[in-house]
mmCIF file of C-alpha atoms in Angstrom:
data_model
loop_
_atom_site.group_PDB
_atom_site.id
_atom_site.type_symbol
_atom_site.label_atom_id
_atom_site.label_comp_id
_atom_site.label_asym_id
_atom_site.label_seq_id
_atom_site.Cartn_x
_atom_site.Cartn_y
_atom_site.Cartn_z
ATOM 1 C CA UNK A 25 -92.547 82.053 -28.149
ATOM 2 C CA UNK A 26 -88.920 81.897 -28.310
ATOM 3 C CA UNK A 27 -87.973 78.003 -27.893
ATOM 4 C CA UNK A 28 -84.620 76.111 -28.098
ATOM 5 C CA UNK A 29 -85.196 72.432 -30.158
ATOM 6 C CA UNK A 30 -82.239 71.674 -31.089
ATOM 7 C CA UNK A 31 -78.158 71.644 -30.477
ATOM 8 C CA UNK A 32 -75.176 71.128 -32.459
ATOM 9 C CA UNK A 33 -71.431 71.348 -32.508
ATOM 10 C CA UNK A 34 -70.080 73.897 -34.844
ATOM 11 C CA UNK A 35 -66.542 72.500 -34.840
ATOM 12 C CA UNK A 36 -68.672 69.068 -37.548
ATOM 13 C CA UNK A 37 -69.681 72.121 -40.296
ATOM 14 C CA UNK A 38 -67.205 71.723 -43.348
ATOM 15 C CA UNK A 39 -66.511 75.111 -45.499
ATOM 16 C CA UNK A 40 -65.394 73.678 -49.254
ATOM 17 C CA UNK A 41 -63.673 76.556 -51.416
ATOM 18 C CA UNK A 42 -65.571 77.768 -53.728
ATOM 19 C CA UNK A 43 -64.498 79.592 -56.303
ATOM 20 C CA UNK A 44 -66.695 82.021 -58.989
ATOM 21 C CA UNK A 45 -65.678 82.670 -62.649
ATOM 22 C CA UNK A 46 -67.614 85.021 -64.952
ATOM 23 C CA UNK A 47 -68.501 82.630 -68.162
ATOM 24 C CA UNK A 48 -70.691 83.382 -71.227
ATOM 25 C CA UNK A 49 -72.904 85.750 -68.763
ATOM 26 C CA UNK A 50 -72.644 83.300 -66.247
ATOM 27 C CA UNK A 51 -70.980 82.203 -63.207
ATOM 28 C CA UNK A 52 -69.407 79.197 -63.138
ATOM 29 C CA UNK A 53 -68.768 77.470 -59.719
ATOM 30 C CA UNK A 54 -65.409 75.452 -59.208
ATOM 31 C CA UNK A 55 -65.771 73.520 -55.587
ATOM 32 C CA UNK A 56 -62.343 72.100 -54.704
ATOM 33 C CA UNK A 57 -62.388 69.324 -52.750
ATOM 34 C CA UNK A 58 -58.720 68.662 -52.721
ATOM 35 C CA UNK A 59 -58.314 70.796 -49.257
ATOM 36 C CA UNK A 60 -58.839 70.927 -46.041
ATOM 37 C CA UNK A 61 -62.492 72.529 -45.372
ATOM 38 C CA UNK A 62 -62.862 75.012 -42.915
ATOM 39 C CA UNK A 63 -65.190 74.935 -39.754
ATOM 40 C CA UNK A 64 -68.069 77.324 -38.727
ATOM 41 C CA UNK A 65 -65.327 79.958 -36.740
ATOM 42 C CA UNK A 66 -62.976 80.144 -39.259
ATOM 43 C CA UNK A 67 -65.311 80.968 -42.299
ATOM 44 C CA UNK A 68 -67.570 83.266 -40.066
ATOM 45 C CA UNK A 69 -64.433 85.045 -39.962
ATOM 46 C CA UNK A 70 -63.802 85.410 -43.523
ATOM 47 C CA UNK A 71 -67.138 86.952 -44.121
ATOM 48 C CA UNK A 72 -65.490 91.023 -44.988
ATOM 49 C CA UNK A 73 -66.929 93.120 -47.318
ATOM 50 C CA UNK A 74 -64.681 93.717 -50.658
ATOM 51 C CA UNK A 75 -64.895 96.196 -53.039
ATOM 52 C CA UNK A 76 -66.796 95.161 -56.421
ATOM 53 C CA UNK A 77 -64.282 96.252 -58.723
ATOM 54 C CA UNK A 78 -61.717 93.517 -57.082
ATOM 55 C CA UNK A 79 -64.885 91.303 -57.036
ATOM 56 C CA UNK A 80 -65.253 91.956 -61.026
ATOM 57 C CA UNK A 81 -61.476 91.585 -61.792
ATOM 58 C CA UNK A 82 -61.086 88.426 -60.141
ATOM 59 C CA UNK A 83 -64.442 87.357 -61.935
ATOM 60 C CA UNK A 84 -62.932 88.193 -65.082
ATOM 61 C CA UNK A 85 -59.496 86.772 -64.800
ATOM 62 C CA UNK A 86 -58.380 84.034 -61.866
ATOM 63 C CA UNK A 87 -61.646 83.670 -60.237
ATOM 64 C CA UNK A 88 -63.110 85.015 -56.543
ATOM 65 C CA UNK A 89 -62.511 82.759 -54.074
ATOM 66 C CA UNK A 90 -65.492 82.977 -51.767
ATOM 67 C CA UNK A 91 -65.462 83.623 -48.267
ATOM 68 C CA UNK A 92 -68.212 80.696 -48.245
ATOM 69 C CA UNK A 93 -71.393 79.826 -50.614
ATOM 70 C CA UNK A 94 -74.792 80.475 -48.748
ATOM 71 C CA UNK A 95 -78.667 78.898 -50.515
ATOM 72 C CA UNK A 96 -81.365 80.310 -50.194
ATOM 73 C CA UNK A 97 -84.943 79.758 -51.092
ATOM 74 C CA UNK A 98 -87.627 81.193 -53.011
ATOM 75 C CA UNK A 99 -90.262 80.302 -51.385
ATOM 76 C CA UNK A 100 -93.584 80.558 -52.586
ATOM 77 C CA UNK A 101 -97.081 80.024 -50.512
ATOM 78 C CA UNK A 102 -100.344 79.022 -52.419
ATOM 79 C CA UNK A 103 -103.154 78.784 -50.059
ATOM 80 C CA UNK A 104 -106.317 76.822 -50.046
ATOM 81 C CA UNK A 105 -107.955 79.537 -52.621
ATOM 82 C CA UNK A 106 -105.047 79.706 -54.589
ATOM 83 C CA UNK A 107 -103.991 82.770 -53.307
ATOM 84 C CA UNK A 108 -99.751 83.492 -53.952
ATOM 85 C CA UNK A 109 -97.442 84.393 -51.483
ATOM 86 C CA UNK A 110 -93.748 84.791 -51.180
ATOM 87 C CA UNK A 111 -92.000 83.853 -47.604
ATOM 88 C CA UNK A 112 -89.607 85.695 -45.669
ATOM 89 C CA UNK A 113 -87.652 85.114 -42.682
ATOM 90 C CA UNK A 114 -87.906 87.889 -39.550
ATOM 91 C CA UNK A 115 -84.489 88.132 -38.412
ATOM 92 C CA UNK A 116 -81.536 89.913 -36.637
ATOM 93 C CA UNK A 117 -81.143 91.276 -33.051
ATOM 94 C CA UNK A 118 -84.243 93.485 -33.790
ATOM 95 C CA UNK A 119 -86.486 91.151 -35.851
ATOM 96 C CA UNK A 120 -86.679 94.238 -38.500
ATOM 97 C CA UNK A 121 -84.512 92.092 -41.151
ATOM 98 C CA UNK A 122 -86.627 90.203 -43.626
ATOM 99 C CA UNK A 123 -84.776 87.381 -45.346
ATOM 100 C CA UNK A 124 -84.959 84.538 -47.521
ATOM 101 C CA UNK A 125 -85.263 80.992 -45.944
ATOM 102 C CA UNK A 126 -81.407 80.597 -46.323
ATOM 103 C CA UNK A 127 -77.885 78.974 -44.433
ATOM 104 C CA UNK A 128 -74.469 78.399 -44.671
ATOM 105 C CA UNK A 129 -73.737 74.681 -47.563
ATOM 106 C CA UNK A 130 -72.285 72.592 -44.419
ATOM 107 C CA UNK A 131 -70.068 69.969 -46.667
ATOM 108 C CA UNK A 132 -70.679 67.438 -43.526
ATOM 109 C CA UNK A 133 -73.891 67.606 -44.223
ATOM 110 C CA UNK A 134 -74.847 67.501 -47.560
ATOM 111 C CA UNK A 135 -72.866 66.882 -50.518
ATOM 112 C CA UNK A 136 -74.800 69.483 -53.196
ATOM 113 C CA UNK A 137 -75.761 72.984 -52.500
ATOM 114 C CA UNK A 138 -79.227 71.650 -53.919
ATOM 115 C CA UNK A 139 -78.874 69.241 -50.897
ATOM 116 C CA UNK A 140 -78.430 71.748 -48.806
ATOM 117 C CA UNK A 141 -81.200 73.848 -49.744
ATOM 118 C CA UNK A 142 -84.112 71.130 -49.001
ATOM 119 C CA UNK A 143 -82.278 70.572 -45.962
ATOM 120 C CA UNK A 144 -82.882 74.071 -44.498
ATOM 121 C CA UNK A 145 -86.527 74.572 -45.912
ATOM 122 C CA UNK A 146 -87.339 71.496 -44.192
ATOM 123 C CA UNK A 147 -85.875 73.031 -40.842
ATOM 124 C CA UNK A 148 -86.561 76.687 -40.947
ATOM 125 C CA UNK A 149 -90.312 76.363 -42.255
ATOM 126 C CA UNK A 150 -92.234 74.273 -39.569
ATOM 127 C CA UNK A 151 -96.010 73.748 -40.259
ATOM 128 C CA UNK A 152 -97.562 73.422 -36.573
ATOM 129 C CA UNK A 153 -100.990 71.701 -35.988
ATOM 130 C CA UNK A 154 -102.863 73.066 -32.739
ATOM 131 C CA UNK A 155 -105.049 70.616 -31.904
ATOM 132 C CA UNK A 156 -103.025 67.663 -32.138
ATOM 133 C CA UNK A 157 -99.872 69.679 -30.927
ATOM 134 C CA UNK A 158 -97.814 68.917 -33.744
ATOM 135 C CA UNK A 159 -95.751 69.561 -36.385
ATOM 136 C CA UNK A 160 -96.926 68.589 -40.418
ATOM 137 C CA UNK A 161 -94.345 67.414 -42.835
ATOM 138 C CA UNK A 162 -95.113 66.699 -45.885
ATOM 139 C CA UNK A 163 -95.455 62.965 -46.932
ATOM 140 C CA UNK A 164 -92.378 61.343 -47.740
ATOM 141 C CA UNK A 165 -89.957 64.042 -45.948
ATOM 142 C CA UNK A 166 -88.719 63.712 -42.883
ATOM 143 C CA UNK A 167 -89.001 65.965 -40.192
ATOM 144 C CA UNK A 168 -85.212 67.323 -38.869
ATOM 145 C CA UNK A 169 -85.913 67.536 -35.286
ATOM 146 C CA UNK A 170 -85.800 64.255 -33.360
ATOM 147 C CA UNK A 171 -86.951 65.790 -29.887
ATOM 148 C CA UNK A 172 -90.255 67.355 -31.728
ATOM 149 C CA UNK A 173 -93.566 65.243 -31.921
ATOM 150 C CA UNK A 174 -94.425 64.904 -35.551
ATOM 151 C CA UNK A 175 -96.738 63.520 -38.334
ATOM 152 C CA UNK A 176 -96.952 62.549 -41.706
ATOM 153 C CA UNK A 177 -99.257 64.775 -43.230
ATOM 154 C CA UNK A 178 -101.359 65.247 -46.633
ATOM 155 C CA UNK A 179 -102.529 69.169 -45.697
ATOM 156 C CA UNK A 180 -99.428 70.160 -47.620
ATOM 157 C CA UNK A 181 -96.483 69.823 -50.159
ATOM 158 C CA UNK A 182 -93.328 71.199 -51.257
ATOM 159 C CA UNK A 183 -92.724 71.084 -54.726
ATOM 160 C CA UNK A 184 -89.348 72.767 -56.770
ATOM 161 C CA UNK A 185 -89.808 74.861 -59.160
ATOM 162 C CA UNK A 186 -87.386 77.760 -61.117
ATOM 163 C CA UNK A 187 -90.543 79.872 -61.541
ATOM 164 C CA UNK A 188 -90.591 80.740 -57.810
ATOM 165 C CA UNK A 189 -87.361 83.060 -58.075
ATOM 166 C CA UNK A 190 -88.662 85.506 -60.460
ATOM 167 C CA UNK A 191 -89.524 87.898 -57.389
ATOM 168 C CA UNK A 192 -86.600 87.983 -55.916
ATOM 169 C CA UNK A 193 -84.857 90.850 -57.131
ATOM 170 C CA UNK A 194 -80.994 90.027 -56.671
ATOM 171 C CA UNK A 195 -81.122 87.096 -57.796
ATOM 172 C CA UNK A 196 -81.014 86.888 -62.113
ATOM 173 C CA UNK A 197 -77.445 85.619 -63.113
ATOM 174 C CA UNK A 198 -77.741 81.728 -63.783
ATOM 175 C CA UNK A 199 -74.699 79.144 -63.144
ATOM 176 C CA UNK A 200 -73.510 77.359 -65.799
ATOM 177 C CA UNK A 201 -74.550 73.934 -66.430
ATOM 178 C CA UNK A 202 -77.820 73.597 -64.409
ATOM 179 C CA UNK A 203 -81.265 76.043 -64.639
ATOM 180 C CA UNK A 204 -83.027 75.226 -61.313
ATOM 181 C CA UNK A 205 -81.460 78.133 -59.601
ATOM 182 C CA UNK A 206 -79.935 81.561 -59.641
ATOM 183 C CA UNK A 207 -77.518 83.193 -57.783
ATOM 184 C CA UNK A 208 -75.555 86.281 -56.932
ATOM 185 C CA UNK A 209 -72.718 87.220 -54.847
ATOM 186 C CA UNK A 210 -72.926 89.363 -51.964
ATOM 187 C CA UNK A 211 -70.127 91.991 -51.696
ATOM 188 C CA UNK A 212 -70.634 93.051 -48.094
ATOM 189 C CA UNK A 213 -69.267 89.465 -47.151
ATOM 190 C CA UNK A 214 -67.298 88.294 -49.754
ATOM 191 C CA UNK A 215 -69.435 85.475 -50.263
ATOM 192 C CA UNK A 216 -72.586 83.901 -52.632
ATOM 193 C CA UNK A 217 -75.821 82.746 -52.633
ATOM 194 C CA UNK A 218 -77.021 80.192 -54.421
ATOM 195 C CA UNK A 219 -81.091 80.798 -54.707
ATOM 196 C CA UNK A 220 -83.384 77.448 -55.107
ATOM 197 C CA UNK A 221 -86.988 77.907 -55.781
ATOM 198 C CA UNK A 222 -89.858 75.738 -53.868
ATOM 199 C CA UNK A 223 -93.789 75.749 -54.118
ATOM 200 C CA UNK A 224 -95.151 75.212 -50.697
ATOM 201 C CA UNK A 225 -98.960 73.914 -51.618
ATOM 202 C CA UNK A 226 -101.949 73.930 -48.941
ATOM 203 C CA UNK A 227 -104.787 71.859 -49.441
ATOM 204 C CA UNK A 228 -106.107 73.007 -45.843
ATOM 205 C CA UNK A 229 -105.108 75.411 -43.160
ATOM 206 C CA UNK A 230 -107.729 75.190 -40.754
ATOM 207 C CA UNK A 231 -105.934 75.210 -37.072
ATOM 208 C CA UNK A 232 -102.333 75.366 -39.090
ATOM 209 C CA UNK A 233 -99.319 77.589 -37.648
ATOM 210 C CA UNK A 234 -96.126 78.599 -39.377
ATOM 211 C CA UNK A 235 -93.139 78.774 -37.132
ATOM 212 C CA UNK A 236 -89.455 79.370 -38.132
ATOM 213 C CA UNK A 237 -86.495 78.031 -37.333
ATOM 214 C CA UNK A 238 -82.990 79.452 -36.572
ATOM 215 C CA UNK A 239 -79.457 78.456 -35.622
ATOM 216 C CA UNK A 240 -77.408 80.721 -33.938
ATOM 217 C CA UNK A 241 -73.859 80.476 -32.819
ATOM 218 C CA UNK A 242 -73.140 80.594 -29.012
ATOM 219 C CA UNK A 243 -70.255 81.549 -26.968
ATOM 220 C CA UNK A 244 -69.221 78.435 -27.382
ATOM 221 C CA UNK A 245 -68.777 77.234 -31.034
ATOM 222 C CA UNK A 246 -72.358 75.389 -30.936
ATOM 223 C CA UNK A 247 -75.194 76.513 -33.331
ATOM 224 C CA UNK A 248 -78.820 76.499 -30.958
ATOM 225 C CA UNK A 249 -81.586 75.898 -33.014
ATOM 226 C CA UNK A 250 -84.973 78.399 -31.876
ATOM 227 C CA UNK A 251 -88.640 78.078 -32.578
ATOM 228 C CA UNK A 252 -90.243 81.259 -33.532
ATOM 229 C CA UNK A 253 -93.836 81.670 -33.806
ATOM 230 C CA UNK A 254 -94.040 84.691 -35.370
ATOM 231 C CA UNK A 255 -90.980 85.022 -37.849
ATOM 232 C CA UNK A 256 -92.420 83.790 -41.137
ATOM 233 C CA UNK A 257 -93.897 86.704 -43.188
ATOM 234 C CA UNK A 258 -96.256 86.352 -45.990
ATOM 235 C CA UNK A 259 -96.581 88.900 -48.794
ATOM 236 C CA UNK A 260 -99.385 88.678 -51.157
ATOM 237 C CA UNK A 261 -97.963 87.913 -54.637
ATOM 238 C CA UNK A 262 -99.868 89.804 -57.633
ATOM 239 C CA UNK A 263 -98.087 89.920 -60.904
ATOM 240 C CA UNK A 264 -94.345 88.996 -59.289
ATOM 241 C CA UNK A 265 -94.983 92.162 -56.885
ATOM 242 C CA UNK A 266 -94.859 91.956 -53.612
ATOM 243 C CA UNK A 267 -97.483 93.426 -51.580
ATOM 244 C CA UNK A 268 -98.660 94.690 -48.008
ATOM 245 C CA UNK A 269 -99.169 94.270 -45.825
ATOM 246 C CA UNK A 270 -97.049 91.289 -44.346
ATOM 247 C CA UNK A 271 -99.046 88.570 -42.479
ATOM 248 C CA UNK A 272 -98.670 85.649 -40.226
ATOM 249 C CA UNK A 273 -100.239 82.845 -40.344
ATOM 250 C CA UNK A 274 -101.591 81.543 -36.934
ATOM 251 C CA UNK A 275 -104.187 78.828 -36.036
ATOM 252 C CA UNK A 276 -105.250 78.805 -39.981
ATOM 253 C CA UNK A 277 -105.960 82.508 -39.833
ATOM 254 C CA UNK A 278 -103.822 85.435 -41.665
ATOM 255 C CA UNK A 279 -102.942 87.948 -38.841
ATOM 256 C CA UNK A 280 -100.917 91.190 -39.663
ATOM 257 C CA UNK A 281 -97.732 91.307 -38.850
ATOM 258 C CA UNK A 282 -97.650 94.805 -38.282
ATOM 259 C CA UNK A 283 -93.803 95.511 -39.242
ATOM 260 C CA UNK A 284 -92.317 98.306 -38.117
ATOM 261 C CA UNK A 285 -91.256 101.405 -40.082
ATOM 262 C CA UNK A 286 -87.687 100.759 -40.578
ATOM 263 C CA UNK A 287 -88.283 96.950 -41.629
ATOM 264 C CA UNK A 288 -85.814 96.143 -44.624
ATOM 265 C CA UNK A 289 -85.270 93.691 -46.606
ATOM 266 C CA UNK A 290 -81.923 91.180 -47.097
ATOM 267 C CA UNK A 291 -79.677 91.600 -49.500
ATOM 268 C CA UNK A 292 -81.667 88.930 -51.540
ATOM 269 C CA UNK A 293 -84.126 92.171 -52.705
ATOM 270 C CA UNK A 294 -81.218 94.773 -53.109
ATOM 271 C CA UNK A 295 -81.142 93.998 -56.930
ATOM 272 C CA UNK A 296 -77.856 93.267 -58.243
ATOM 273 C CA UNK A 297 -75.791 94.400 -61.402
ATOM 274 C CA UNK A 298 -74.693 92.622 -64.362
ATOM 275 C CA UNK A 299 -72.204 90.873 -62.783
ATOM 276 C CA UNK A 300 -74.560 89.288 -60.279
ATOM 277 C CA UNK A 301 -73.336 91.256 -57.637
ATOM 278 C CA UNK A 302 -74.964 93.013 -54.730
ATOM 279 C CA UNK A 303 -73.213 96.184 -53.079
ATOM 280 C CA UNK A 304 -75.686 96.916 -49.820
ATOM 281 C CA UNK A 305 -76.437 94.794 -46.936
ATOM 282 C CA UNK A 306 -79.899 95.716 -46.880
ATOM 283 C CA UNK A 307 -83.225 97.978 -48.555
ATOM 284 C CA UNK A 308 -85.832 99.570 -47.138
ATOM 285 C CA UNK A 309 -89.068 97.957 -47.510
ATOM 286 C CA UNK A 310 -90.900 101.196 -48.132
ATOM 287 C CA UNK A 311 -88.421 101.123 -50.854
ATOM 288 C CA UNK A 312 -89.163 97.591 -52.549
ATOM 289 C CA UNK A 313 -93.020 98.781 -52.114
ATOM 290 C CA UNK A 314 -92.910 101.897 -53.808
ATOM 291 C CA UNK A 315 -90.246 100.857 -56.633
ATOM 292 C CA UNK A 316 -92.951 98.047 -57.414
ATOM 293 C CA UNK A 317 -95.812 101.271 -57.758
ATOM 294 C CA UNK A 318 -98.131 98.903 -55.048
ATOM 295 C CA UNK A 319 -100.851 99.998 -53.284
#
């Protein structure tokens, strides 16, 4: 099911500068909001890969200004049994990318990348009741699409939590002044990503879907938000490994995903060095699997 739920200008999103010092093994993050943000087009544009000696210099001395600073989130499945699982995102032209839940920090839209963050869980991870032929949001959130039917719902929960992000392998350096995140900075677009952690509890599953979420630019400036039924991928947590295979779940059962060969993972699972930065756009996930000795 590939289903468009949503519409929005892109000419509204609001690119602060950011930029990135390296601090006491940190990063610190200076967000001037003194100029003129820029809008969807003319950061997209900005997004170049750079070489991570010039990325380390600038780290070290006047800063990195960043093309633009992405979240992303950690997020972590228990199921009714207590079983762990860590979510990722099919995406790309050939579905073979698996990603973090993660987005662009629209300054029109929220004024924290923390903000942000709950913002795009609560729109890219859609909990879908069959029978009743709609979605489940947790109580006391609100659900972001208007033209969706919708209930208040006590099946499930999202909770934050730090602890989430240990499994996600690029992401170790902390930013100074705050501990409920991690981040590191991507050099194949200039740009960083701030990681959030989130628990996603079930209490019940029984006739539950998980659908996904994602905006996409058009020809036109607009980002079209699509419904994906099968786009969320579970992986069985055991120890902070990740292991297969990779499953759906559909109408409160776990159904294989059945990835293909060349799947690979985001730059989120590349690992990153010292510096918090990440050279590759992407990793094999035969090569995740077997660096983690799983069966």
């Amino acid at each position: 099911m590939l289903k468009i739920i949503d519409q929005k200008s892109g000419e509204s999103f609001q690119n602060r500068k950011v930029t990135a010092y390296f601090e006491n093994s940190k990063i610190r993050l200076d967000i001037d909001s003194s100029t003129h943000p820029e809008n969807f087009l003319e950061m997209y544009k900005k997004r170049k890969p750079v070489d991570p000696t010039v990325i380390v210099n600038d780290l070290l001395t006047n800063g990195f200004t960043l093309a633009n600073l992405g979240i992303s989130v950690a997020l972590e499945l228990r199921s009714p049994r207590g079983d762990r699982f860590a979510v990722f995102t099919r995406r790309g032209s050939d579905y073979k990318c698996l990603a973090l839940i993660s987005g662009y920090w629209d300054a029109s839209l929220d004024p924290t990348p923390e903000a942000c963050a709950k913002r795009e869980l609560l729109e890219e991870f859609l909990v879908f009741q069959q029978s009743d032929e709609k979605f489940l949001v947790p109580e006391g959130m609100r659900f972001p699409y208007e033209k969706c039917q919708c209930t208040s719902s006590k099946h499930w929960t999202l909770i934050p939590s730090a602890e989430t992000i240990g499994w996600v392998l690029s992401a170790k350096l902390e930013i100074a002044d705050t501990d409920n995140c991690r981040i590191y900075i991507d050099a194949t677009t200039s740009s960083a990503q701030v990681v959030y952690g989130y628990y996603a509890e079930f209490s019940d599953w029984q006739e539950l879907s998980i659908f996904h979420a994602e905006d996409r630019p058009d020809e036109n400036n607009n980002l079209v938000t699509y419904l994906e039924d099968q786009a969320i991928v579970l992986f069985s947590i055991t120890e902070n490994h990740l292991v297969n295979p990779g499953y759906y779940l559909k109408e409160g059962q776990l159904v294989s995903s059945d990835l293909p060969d060349d799947a690979y993972f985001h730059p989120s699972m590349v690992g990153a060095n010292h510096f918090g930065i990440v050279s590759s756009d992407k990793i094999p996930l035969k090569d995740v699997i077997s660096s983690k000795r799983l069966s």
